[in-house]
XYZ file of C-alpha atoms in Angstrom:
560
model
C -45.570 1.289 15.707
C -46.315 3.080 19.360
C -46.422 0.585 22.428
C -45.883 1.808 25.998
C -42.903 -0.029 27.347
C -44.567 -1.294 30.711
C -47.054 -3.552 28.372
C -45.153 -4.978 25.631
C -42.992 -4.726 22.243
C -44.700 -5.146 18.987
C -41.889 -7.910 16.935
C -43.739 -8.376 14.263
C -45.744 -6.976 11.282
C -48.615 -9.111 12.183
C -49.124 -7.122 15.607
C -49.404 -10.591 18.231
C -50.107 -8.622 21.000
C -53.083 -6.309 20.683
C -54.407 -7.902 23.680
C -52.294 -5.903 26.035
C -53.290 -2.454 25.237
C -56.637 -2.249 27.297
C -55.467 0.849 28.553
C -55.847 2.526 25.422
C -59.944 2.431 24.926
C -61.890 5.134 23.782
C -62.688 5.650 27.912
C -59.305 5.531 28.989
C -58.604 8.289 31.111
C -54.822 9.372 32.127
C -55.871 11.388 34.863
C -58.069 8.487 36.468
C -55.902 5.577 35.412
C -53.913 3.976 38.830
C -51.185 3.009 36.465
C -50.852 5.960 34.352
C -51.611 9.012 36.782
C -49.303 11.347 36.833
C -46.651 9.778 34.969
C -44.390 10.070 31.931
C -44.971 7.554 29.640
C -42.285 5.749 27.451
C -43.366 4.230 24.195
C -40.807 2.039 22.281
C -40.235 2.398 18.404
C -39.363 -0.344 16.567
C -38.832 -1.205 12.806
C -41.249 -4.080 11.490
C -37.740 -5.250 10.093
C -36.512 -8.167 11.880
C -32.683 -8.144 10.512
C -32.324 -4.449 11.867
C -34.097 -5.120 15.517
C -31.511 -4.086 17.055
C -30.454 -1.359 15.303
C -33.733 1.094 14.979
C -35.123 0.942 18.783
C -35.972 4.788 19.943
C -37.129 5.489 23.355
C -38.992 8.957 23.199
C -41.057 10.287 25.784
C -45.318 10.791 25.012
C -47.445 11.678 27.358
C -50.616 10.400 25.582
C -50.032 6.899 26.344
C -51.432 4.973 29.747
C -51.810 1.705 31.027
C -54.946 -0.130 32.641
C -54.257 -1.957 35.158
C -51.543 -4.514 37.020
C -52.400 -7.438 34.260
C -51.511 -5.633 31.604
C -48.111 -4.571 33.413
C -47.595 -8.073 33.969
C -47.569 -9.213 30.182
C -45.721 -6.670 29.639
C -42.707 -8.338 31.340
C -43.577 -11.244 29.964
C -43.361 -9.876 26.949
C -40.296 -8.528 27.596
C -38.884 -11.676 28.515
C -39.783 -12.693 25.346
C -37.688 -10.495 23.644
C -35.070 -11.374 25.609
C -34.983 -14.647 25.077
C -35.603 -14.525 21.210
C -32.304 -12.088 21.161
C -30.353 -14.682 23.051
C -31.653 -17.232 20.253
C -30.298 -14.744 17.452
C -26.617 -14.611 18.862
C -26.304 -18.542 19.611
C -27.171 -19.138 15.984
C -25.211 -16.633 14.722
C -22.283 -18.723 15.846
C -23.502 -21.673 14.426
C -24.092 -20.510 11.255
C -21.379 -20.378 9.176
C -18.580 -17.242 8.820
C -20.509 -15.725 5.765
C -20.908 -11.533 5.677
C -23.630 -11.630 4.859
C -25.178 -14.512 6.767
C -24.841 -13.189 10.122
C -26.971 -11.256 12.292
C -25.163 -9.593 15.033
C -21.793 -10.048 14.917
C -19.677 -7.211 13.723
C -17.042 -9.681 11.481
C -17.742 -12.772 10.477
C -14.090 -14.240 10.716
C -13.127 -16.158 13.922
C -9.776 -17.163 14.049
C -7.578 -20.727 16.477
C -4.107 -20.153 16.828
C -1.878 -23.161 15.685
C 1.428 -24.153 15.715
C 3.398 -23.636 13.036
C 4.314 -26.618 10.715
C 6.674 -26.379 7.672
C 5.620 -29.255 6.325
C 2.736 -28.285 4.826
C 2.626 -27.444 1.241
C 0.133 -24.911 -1.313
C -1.539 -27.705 -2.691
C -2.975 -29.629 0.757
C -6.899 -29.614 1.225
C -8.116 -27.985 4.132
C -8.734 -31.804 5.556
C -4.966 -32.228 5.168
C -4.457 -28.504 7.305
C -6.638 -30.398 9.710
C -4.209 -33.051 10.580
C -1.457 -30.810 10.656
C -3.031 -28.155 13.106
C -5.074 -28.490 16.237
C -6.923 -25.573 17.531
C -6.630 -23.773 20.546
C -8.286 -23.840 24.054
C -10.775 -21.092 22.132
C -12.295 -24.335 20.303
C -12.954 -21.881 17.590
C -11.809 -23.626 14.166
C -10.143 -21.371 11.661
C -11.705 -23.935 8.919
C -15.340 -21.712 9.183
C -13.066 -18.775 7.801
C -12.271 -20.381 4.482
C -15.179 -21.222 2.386
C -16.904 -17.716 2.868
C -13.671 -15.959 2.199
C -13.059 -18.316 -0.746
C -16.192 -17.094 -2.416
C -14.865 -13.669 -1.983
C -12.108 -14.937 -3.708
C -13.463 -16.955 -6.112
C -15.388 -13.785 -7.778
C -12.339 -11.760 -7.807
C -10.710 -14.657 -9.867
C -13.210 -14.443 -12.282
C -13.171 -10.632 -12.940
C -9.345 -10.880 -13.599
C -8.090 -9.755 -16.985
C -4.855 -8.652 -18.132
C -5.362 -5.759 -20.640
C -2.515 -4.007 -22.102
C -3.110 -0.080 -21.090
C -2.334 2.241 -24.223
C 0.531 4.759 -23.913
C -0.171 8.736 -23.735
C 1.781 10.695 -26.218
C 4.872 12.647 -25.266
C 2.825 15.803 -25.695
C 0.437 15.002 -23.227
C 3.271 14.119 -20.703
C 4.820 17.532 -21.485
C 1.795 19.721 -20.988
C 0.584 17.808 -17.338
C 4.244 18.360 -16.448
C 5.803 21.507 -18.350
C 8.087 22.818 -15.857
C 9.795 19.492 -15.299
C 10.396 19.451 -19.009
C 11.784 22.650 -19.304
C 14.493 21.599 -16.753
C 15.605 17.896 -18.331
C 16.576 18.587 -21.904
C 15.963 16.061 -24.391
C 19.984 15.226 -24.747
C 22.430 14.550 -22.027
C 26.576 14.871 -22.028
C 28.218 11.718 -23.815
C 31.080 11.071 -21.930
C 28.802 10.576 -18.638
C 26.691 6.753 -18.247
C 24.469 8.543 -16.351
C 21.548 11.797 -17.754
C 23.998 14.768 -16.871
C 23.930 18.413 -18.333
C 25.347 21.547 -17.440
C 22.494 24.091 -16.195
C 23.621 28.082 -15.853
C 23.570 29.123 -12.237
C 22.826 32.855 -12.141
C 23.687 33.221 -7.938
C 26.623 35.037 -6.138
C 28.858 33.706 -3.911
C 26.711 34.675 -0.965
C 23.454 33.192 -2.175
C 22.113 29.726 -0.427
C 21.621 27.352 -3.465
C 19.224 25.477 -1.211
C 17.556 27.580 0.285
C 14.101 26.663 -0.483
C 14.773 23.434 -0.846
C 11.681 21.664 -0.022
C 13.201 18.301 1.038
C 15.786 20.510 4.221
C 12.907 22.428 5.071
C 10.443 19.774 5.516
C 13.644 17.075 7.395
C 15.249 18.006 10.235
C 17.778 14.821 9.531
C 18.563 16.173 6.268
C 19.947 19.332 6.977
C 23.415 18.125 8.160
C 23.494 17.002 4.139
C 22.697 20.112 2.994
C 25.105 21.985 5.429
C 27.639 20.065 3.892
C 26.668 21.302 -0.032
C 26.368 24.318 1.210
C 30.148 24.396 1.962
C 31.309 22.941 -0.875
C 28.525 24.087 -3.572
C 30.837 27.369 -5.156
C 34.134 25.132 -5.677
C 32.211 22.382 -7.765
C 30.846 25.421 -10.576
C 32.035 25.266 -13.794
C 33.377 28.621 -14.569
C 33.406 29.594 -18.515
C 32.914 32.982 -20.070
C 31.892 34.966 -17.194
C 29.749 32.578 -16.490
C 28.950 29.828 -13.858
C 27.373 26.071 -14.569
C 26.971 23.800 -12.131
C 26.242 19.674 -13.367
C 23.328 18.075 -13.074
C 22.237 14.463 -12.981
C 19.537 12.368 -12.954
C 19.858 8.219 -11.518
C 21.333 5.963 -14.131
C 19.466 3.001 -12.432
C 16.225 2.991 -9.909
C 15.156 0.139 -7.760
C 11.686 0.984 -7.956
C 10.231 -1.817 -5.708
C 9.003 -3.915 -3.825
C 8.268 -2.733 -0.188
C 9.169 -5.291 2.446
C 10.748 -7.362 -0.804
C 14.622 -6.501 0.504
C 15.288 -3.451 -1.237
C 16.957 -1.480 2.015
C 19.512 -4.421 1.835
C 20.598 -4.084 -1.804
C 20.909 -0.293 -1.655
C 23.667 -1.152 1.511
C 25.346 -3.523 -0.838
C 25.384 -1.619 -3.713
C 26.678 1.564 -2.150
C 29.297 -0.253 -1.214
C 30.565 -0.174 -4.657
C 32.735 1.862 -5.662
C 31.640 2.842 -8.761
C 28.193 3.605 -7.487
C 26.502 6.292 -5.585
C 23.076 6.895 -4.415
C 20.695 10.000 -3.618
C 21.395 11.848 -1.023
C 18.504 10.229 0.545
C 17.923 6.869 -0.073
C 14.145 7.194 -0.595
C 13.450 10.379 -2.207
C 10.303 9.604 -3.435
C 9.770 12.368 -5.765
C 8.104 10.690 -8.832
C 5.604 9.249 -7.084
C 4.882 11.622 -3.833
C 6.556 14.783 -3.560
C 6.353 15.823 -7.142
C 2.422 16.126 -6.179
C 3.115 17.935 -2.824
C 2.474 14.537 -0.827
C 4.643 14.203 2.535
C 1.981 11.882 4.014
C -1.618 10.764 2.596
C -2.849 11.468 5.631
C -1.490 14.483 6.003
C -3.029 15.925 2.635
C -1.463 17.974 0.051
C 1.683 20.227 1.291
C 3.404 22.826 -1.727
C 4.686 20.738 -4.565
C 8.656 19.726 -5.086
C 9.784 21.135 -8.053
C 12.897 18.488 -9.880
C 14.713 21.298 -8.866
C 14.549 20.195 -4.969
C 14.704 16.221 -6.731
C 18.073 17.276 -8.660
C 20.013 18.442 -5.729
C 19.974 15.431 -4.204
C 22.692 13.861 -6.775
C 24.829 16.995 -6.440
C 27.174 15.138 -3.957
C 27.382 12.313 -6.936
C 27.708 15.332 -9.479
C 30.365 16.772 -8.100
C 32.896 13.452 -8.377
C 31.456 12.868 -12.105
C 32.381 16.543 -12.459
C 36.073 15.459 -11.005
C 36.372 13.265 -13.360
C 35.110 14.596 -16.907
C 37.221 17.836 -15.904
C 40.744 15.737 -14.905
C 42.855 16.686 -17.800
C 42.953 12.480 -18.785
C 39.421 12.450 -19.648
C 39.830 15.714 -21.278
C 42.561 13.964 -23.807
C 41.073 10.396 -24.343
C 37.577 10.927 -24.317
C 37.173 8.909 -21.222
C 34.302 7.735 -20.015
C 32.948 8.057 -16.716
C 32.545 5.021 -14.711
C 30.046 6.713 -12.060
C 26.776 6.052 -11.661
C 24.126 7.041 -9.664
C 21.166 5.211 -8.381
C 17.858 6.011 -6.742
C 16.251 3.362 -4.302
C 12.196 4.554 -3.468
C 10.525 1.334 -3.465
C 7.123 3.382 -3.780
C 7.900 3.964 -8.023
C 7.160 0.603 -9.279
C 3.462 0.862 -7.364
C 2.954 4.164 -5.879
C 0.371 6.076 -8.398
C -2.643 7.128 -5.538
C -1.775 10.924 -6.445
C -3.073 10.623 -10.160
C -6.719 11.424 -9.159
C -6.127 14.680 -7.542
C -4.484 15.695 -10.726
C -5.229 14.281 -13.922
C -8.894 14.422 -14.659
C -9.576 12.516 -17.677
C -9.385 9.391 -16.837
C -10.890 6.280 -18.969
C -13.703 4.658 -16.569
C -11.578 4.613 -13.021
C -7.931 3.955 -14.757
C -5.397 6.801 -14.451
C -4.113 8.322 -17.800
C -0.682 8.542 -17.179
C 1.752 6.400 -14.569
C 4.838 7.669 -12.883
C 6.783 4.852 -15.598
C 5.415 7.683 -18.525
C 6.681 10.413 -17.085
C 10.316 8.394 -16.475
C 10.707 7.143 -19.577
C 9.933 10.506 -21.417
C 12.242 12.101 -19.644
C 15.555 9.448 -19.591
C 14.245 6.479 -21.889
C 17.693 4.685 -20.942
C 17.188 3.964 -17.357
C 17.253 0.773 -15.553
C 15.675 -0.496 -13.410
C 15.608 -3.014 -10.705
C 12.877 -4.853 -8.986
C 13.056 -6.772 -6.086
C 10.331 -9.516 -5.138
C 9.463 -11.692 -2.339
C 6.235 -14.488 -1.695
C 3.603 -11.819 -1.787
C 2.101 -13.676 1.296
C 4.668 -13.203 3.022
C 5.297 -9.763 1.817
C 1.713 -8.839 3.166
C 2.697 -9.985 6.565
C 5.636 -8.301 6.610
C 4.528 -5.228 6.055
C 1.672 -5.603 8.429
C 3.847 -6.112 11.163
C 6.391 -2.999 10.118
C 3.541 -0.480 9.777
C 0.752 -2.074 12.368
C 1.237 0.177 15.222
C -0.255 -1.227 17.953
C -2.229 -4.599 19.203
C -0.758 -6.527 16.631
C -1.568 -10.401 16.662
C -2.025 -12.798 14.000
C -6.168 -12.834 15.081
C -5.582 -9.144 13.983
C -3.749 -9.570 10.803
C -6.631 -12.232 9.613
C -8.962 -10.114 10.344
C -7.206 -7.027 8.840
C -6.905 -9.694 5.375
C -10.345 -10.567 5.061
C -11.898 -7.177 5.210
C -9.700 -5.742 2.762
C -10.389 -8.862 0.597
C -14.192 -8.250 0.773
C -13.284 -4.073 -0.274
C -11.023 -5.633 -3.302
C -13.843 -7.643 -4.281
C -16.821 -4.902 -3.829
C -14.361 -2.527 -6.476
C -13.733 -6.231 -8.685
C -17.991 -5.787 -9.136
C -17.526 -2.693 -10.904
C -14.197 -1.289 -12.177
C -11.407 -2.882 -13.985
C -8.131 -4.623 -12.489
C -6.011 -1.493 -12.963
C -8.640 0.647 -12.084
C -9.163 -1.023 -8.471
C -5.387 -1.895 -8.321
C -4.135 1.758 -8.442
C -7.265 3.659 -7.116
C -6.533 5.590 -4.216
C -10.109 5.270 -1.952
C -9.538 1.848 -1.695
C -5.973 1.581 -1.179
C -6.238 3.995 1.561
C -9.130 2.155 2.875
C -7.675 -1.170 3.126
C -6.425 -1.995 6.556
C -3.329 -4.268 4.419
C -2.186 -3.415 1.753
C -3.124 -6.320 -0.612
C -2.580 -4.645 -3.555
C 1.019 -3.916 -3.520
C 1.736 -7.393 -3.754
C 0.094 -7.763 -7.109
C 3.575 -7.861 -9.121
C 2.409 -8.608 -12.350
C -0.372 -5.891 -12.918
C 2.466 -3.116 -12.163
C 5.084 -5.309 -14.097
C 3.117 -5.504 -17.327
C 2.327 -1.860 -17.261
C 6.016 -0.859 -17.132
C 6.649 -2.899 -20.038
C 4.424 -0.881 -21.891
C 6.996 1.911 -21.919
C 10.481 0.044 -20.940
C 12.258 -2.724 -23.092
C 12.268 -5.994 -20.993
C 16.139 -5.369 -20.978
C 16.065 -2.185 -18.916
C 14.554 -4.330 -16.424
C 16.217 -7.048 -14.181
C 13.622 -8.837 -11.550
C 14.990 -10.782 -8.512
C 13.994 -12.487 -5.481
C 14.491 -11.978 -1.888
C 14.609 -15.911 -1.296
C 17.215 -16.106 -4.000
C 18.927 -13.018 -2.363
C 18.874 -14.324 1.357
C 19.944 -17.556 0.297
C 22.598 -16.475 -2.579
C 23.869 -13.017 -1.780
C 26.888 -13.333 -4.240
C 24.979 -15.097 -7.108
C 22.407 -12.122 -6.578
C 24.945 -9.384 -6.496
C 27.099 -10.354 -9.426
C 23.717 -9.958 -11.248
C 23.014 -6.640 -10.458
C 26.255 -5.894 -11.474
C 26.629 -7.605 -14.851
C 22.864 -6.129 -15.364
C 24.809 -1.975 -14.337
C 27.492 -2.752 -16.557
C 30.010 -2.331 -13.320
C 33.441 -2.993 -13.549
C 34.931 -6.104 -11.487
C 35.707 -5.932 -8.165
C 38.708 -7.883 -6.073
C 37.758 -9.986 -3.617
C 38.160 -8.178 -0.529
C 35.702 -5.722 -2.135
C 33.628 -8.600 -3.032
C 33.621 -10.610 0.187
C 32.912 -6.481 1.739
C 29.813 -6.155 -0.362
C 28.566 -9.935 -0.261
C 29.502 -10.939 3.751
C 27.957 -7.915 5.170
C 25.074 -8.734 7.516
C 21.528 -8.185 6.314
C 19.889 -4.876 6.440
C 16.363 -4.052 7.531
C 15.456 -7.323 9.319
C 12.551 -8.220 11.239
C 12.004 -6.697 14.591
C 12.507 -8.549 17.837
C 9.271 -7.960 19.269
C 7.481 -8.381 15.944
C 9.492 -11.956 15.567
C 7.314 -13.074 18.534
C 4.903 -13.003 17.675
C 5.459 -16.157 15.160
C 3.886 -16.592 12.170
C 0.527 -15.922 10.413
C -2.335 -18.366 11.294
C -2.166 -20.847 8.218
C -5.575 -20.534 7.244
C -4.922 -16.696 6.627
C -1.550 -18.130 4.723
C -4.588 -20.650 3.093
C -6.740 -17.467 1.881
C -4.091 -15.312 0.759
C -2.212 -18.370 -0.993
C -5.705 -18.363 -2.640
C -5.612 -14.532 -3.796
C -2.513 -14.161 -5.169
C -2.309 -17.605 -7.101
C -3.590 -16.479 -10.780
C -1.420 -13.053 -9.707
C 1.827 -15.218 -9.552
C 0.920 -17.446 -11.948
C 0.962 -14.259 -14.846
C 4.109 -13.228 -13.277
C 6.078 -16.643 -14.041
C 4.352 -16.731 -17.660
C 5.751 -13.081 -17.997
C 9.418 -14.013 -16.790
C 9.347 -17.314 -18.188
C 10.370 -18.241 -14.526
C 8.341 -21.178 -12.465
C 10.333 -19.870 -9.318
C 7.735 -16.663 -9.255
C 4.789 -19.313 -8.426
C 6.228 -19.365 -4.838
C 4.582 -22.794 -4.436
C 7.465 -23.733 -1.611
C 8.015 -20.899 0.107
């Protein structure tokens, strides 16, 4: 509709205000008209709709429309005032209506947040009325309690879409032809004598070529380069000479800790190192499998050249060269000894990391990637281990919110930040599968948290479709921070490590904590407890899988 905006607005379909436009009569003359003599008229577009008022105004300018008169100019404030006042209606019951998406008008979120104190007290199973009692809202009179039954309907339909199917494994001939290179490299058998992959691999160079010298990992770090400096230096005396010809060892990890982020793993790989019967990459988080083997330095960075293993292998040559030491001392030669050595690899992006499938493997069954980085592991060195660390995934979330968040972080921010990536989870729920939401890229990378890396159990049972449960020892931070030596001897029994003496013990176990929380992020306390509420909420059936799967109540995290 067309209305000059010195009369009035036309609101509704029904058209309530034909009455002003005398000005536009068949003998309405612009040239003669007081009001419209000589001027540039403004008529006002609006959409009939009344849910999109706001958002489909359009001044243009016509010079075809007039006025007639001062009365008509006069309801046309009226009119105006009107408006006004039925927009100022719209926003006050906006508020009063309750936090539902979809039930609001014109506020941009529909989650409003109280800051409360924190209370330990208060367990999983209290009713919102019990939360009540226990927390008092803020001077912003705001209660968080609106939040929860609209986000618990989110909730509530992801529940019911949840199903736990068992994903069938690809062939080993499908593995080899997405990734022939790599399998031209690893041979199918490794040395005996050696507990970790090892094999001897011809090295065709001189004594004045740079083994590294396109290694992708010291081109792309500066930090790194001091490492490779060092190999460099070292790299000709650690060849195995034989018939004119030079070998040089390589390995691949005996053991990986493959996850969690946020979950403690930074503080295991400085215990473990410790050891000494264990060494690690080069770098402790190569990332290879699940990033650089695709040419991924950052997501948001897009798609650099790809690593070959190549770049990958050299980062156990420091390791290789003391298992070399060892299977070459002339005691090993005699009694067959074996080497005691092994090497480890600590990315805690393998266990959930797979966004990179989608650029690369096209036929994919409705949404769910064909092959997982655990496929191309396995078919490569079926005898690894592998260790998975685990916290609350509530907890986890907030963590890593507050490691990765880099600026105006609050706990207002981090609710808000739940709840819309809650409502994105639940749009994919509609129409894709668990897996296929849990590892598709668009939505991880669209979710302001990242909810879905604390969904243990979905990763968990998929790298049980390839690995024996026995390859595989779970832990928990809590039973970590509050056990270090019950948690260590563990990993240890669960490597096969020899035992250590009890200064190396005490070393290894009384060392302080690696990769705590920040200062500043510390005060800024902890997450409002009806966000704790919601997310308690989300991950419940997740856990609840997870304990059935370990046989382990302590994976419910009902009292953390």
């Amino acid at each position: 509709m067309r209305y000059c905006i010195n009369c009035c607005i036309h609101l509704l379909p029904n058209d309530l205000h034909r009455q002003c436009f005398r000005c536009r009569g068949p003998n309405h003359n612009n040239q003669k008209c007081p009001v419209c003599k000589g001027e540039n008229k403004i008529p006002l577009y609006t959409d009939s709709k009344q849910m999109k008022l706001l958002a489909v105004l359009e001044v243009r300018t016509d010079h075809s429309e007039s006025w007639n008169g001062f009365f008509c100019l006069r309801k046309g404030k009226l009119c105006s005032l009107i408006f006004g006042l039925i927009i100022m209606t719209l926003v006050m019951a906006s508020y009063i209506l309750t936090g539902a998406k979809h039930g609001l008008l014109l506020i941009p979120s529909p989650f409003h947040y109280g800051a409360f104190t924190s209370n330990p007290s208060l367990m999983d199973n209290e009713s919102l009325s019990d939360m009540k009692d226990h927390y008092q809202p803020s001077k912003m009179n705001i209660s968080y309690v609106k939040d929860y039954p609209s986000i618990k309907l989110i909730i509530d339909t992801i529940t019911s879409k949840i199903e736990f199917i068992t994903r069938q494994r690809p062939d080993l001939e499908e593995l080899r032809k997405q990734e022939p290179h790599m399998f031209s490299v690893i041979p199918n058998k490794f040395l005996p004598n050696s507990k970790n992959p090892c094999w001897y691999e011809e090295y065709r160079g001189n004594t004045t070529t740079d083994p590294y010298a396109t290694n992708s990992y010291a081109l792309y770090s500066k930090r790194f380069r001091t490492i490779f400096d060092y190999l460099r230096k070292v790299f000709w005396n650690h060849l195995y000479h034989y018939k004119d010809k030079h070998y040089r060892l390589r390995c691949l990890p005996h053991f990986y800790i493959i996850g969690q982020p946020k979950c403690g793993t930074t503080d295991l790989y400085d215990r473990l190192r410790l050891h000494p019967d264990v060494r690690f990459s080069a770098i402790k988080e190569p990332h290879w499998w699940t990033r650089k083997r695709f040419g991924i330095i950052r997501l948001r960075d897009g798609f650099h050249d790809r690593y070959p293993v190549e770049d990958y292998l050299d980062l156990f040559d420091l390791a290789a060269h003391q298992i070399q030491g060892v299977l070459q001392s002339e005691a090993a030669k005699e009694r067959g000894k074996m080497n005691n050595i092994i090497i480890g690899e600590a990315s805690a992006s393998t266990m959930w990391d797979n966004n990179a499938w989608i650029f690369f493997y096209d036929n994919s069954t409705e949404g769910e990637p064909p092959f997982l980085i655990q496929d191309f592991i396995h078919a490569s060195q079926p005898n690894a281990k592998l260790i998975i660390m685990l916290r609350d995934p509530v907890e986890r979330l907030y963590s890593d919110y507050l490691y990765f968040a880099s600026a105006n972080k609050s706990v207002e921010d981090f609710h808000e930040k739940v709840a819309e990536s809650l409502q994105l989870f639940e749009n994919c729920m509609l129409d894709y599968s668990l897996r296929a939401c849990v590892y598709n890229n668009t939505l991880n990378n669209a979710m302001p948290v990242r909810l879905q890396v604390g969904l243990y159990v979905v990763y968990l049972l998929d790298w049980l479709t390839v690995f024996d449960k026995d390859q595989i020892l779970v832990l928990r931070l809590e039973d970590h921070a509050s056990n270090v030596k019950y948690t260590m001897h563990m990993v240890f029994q669960f490597l096969d490590l020899a035992p250590l003496s009890e200064k190396q013990e005490a070393l290894i176990t009384k060392s302080p904590a690696s990769n705590t929380r920040r200062p500043e992020d510390r005060s800024l306390g902890p997450m409002l407890p009806t966000t704790k509420a919601i997310l308690r909420d989300f991950y419940r059936p997740f856990n609840t899988k997870l304990a059935q799967v370990l046989f382990d109540d302590a994976f419910l995290w009902k009292r953390t």
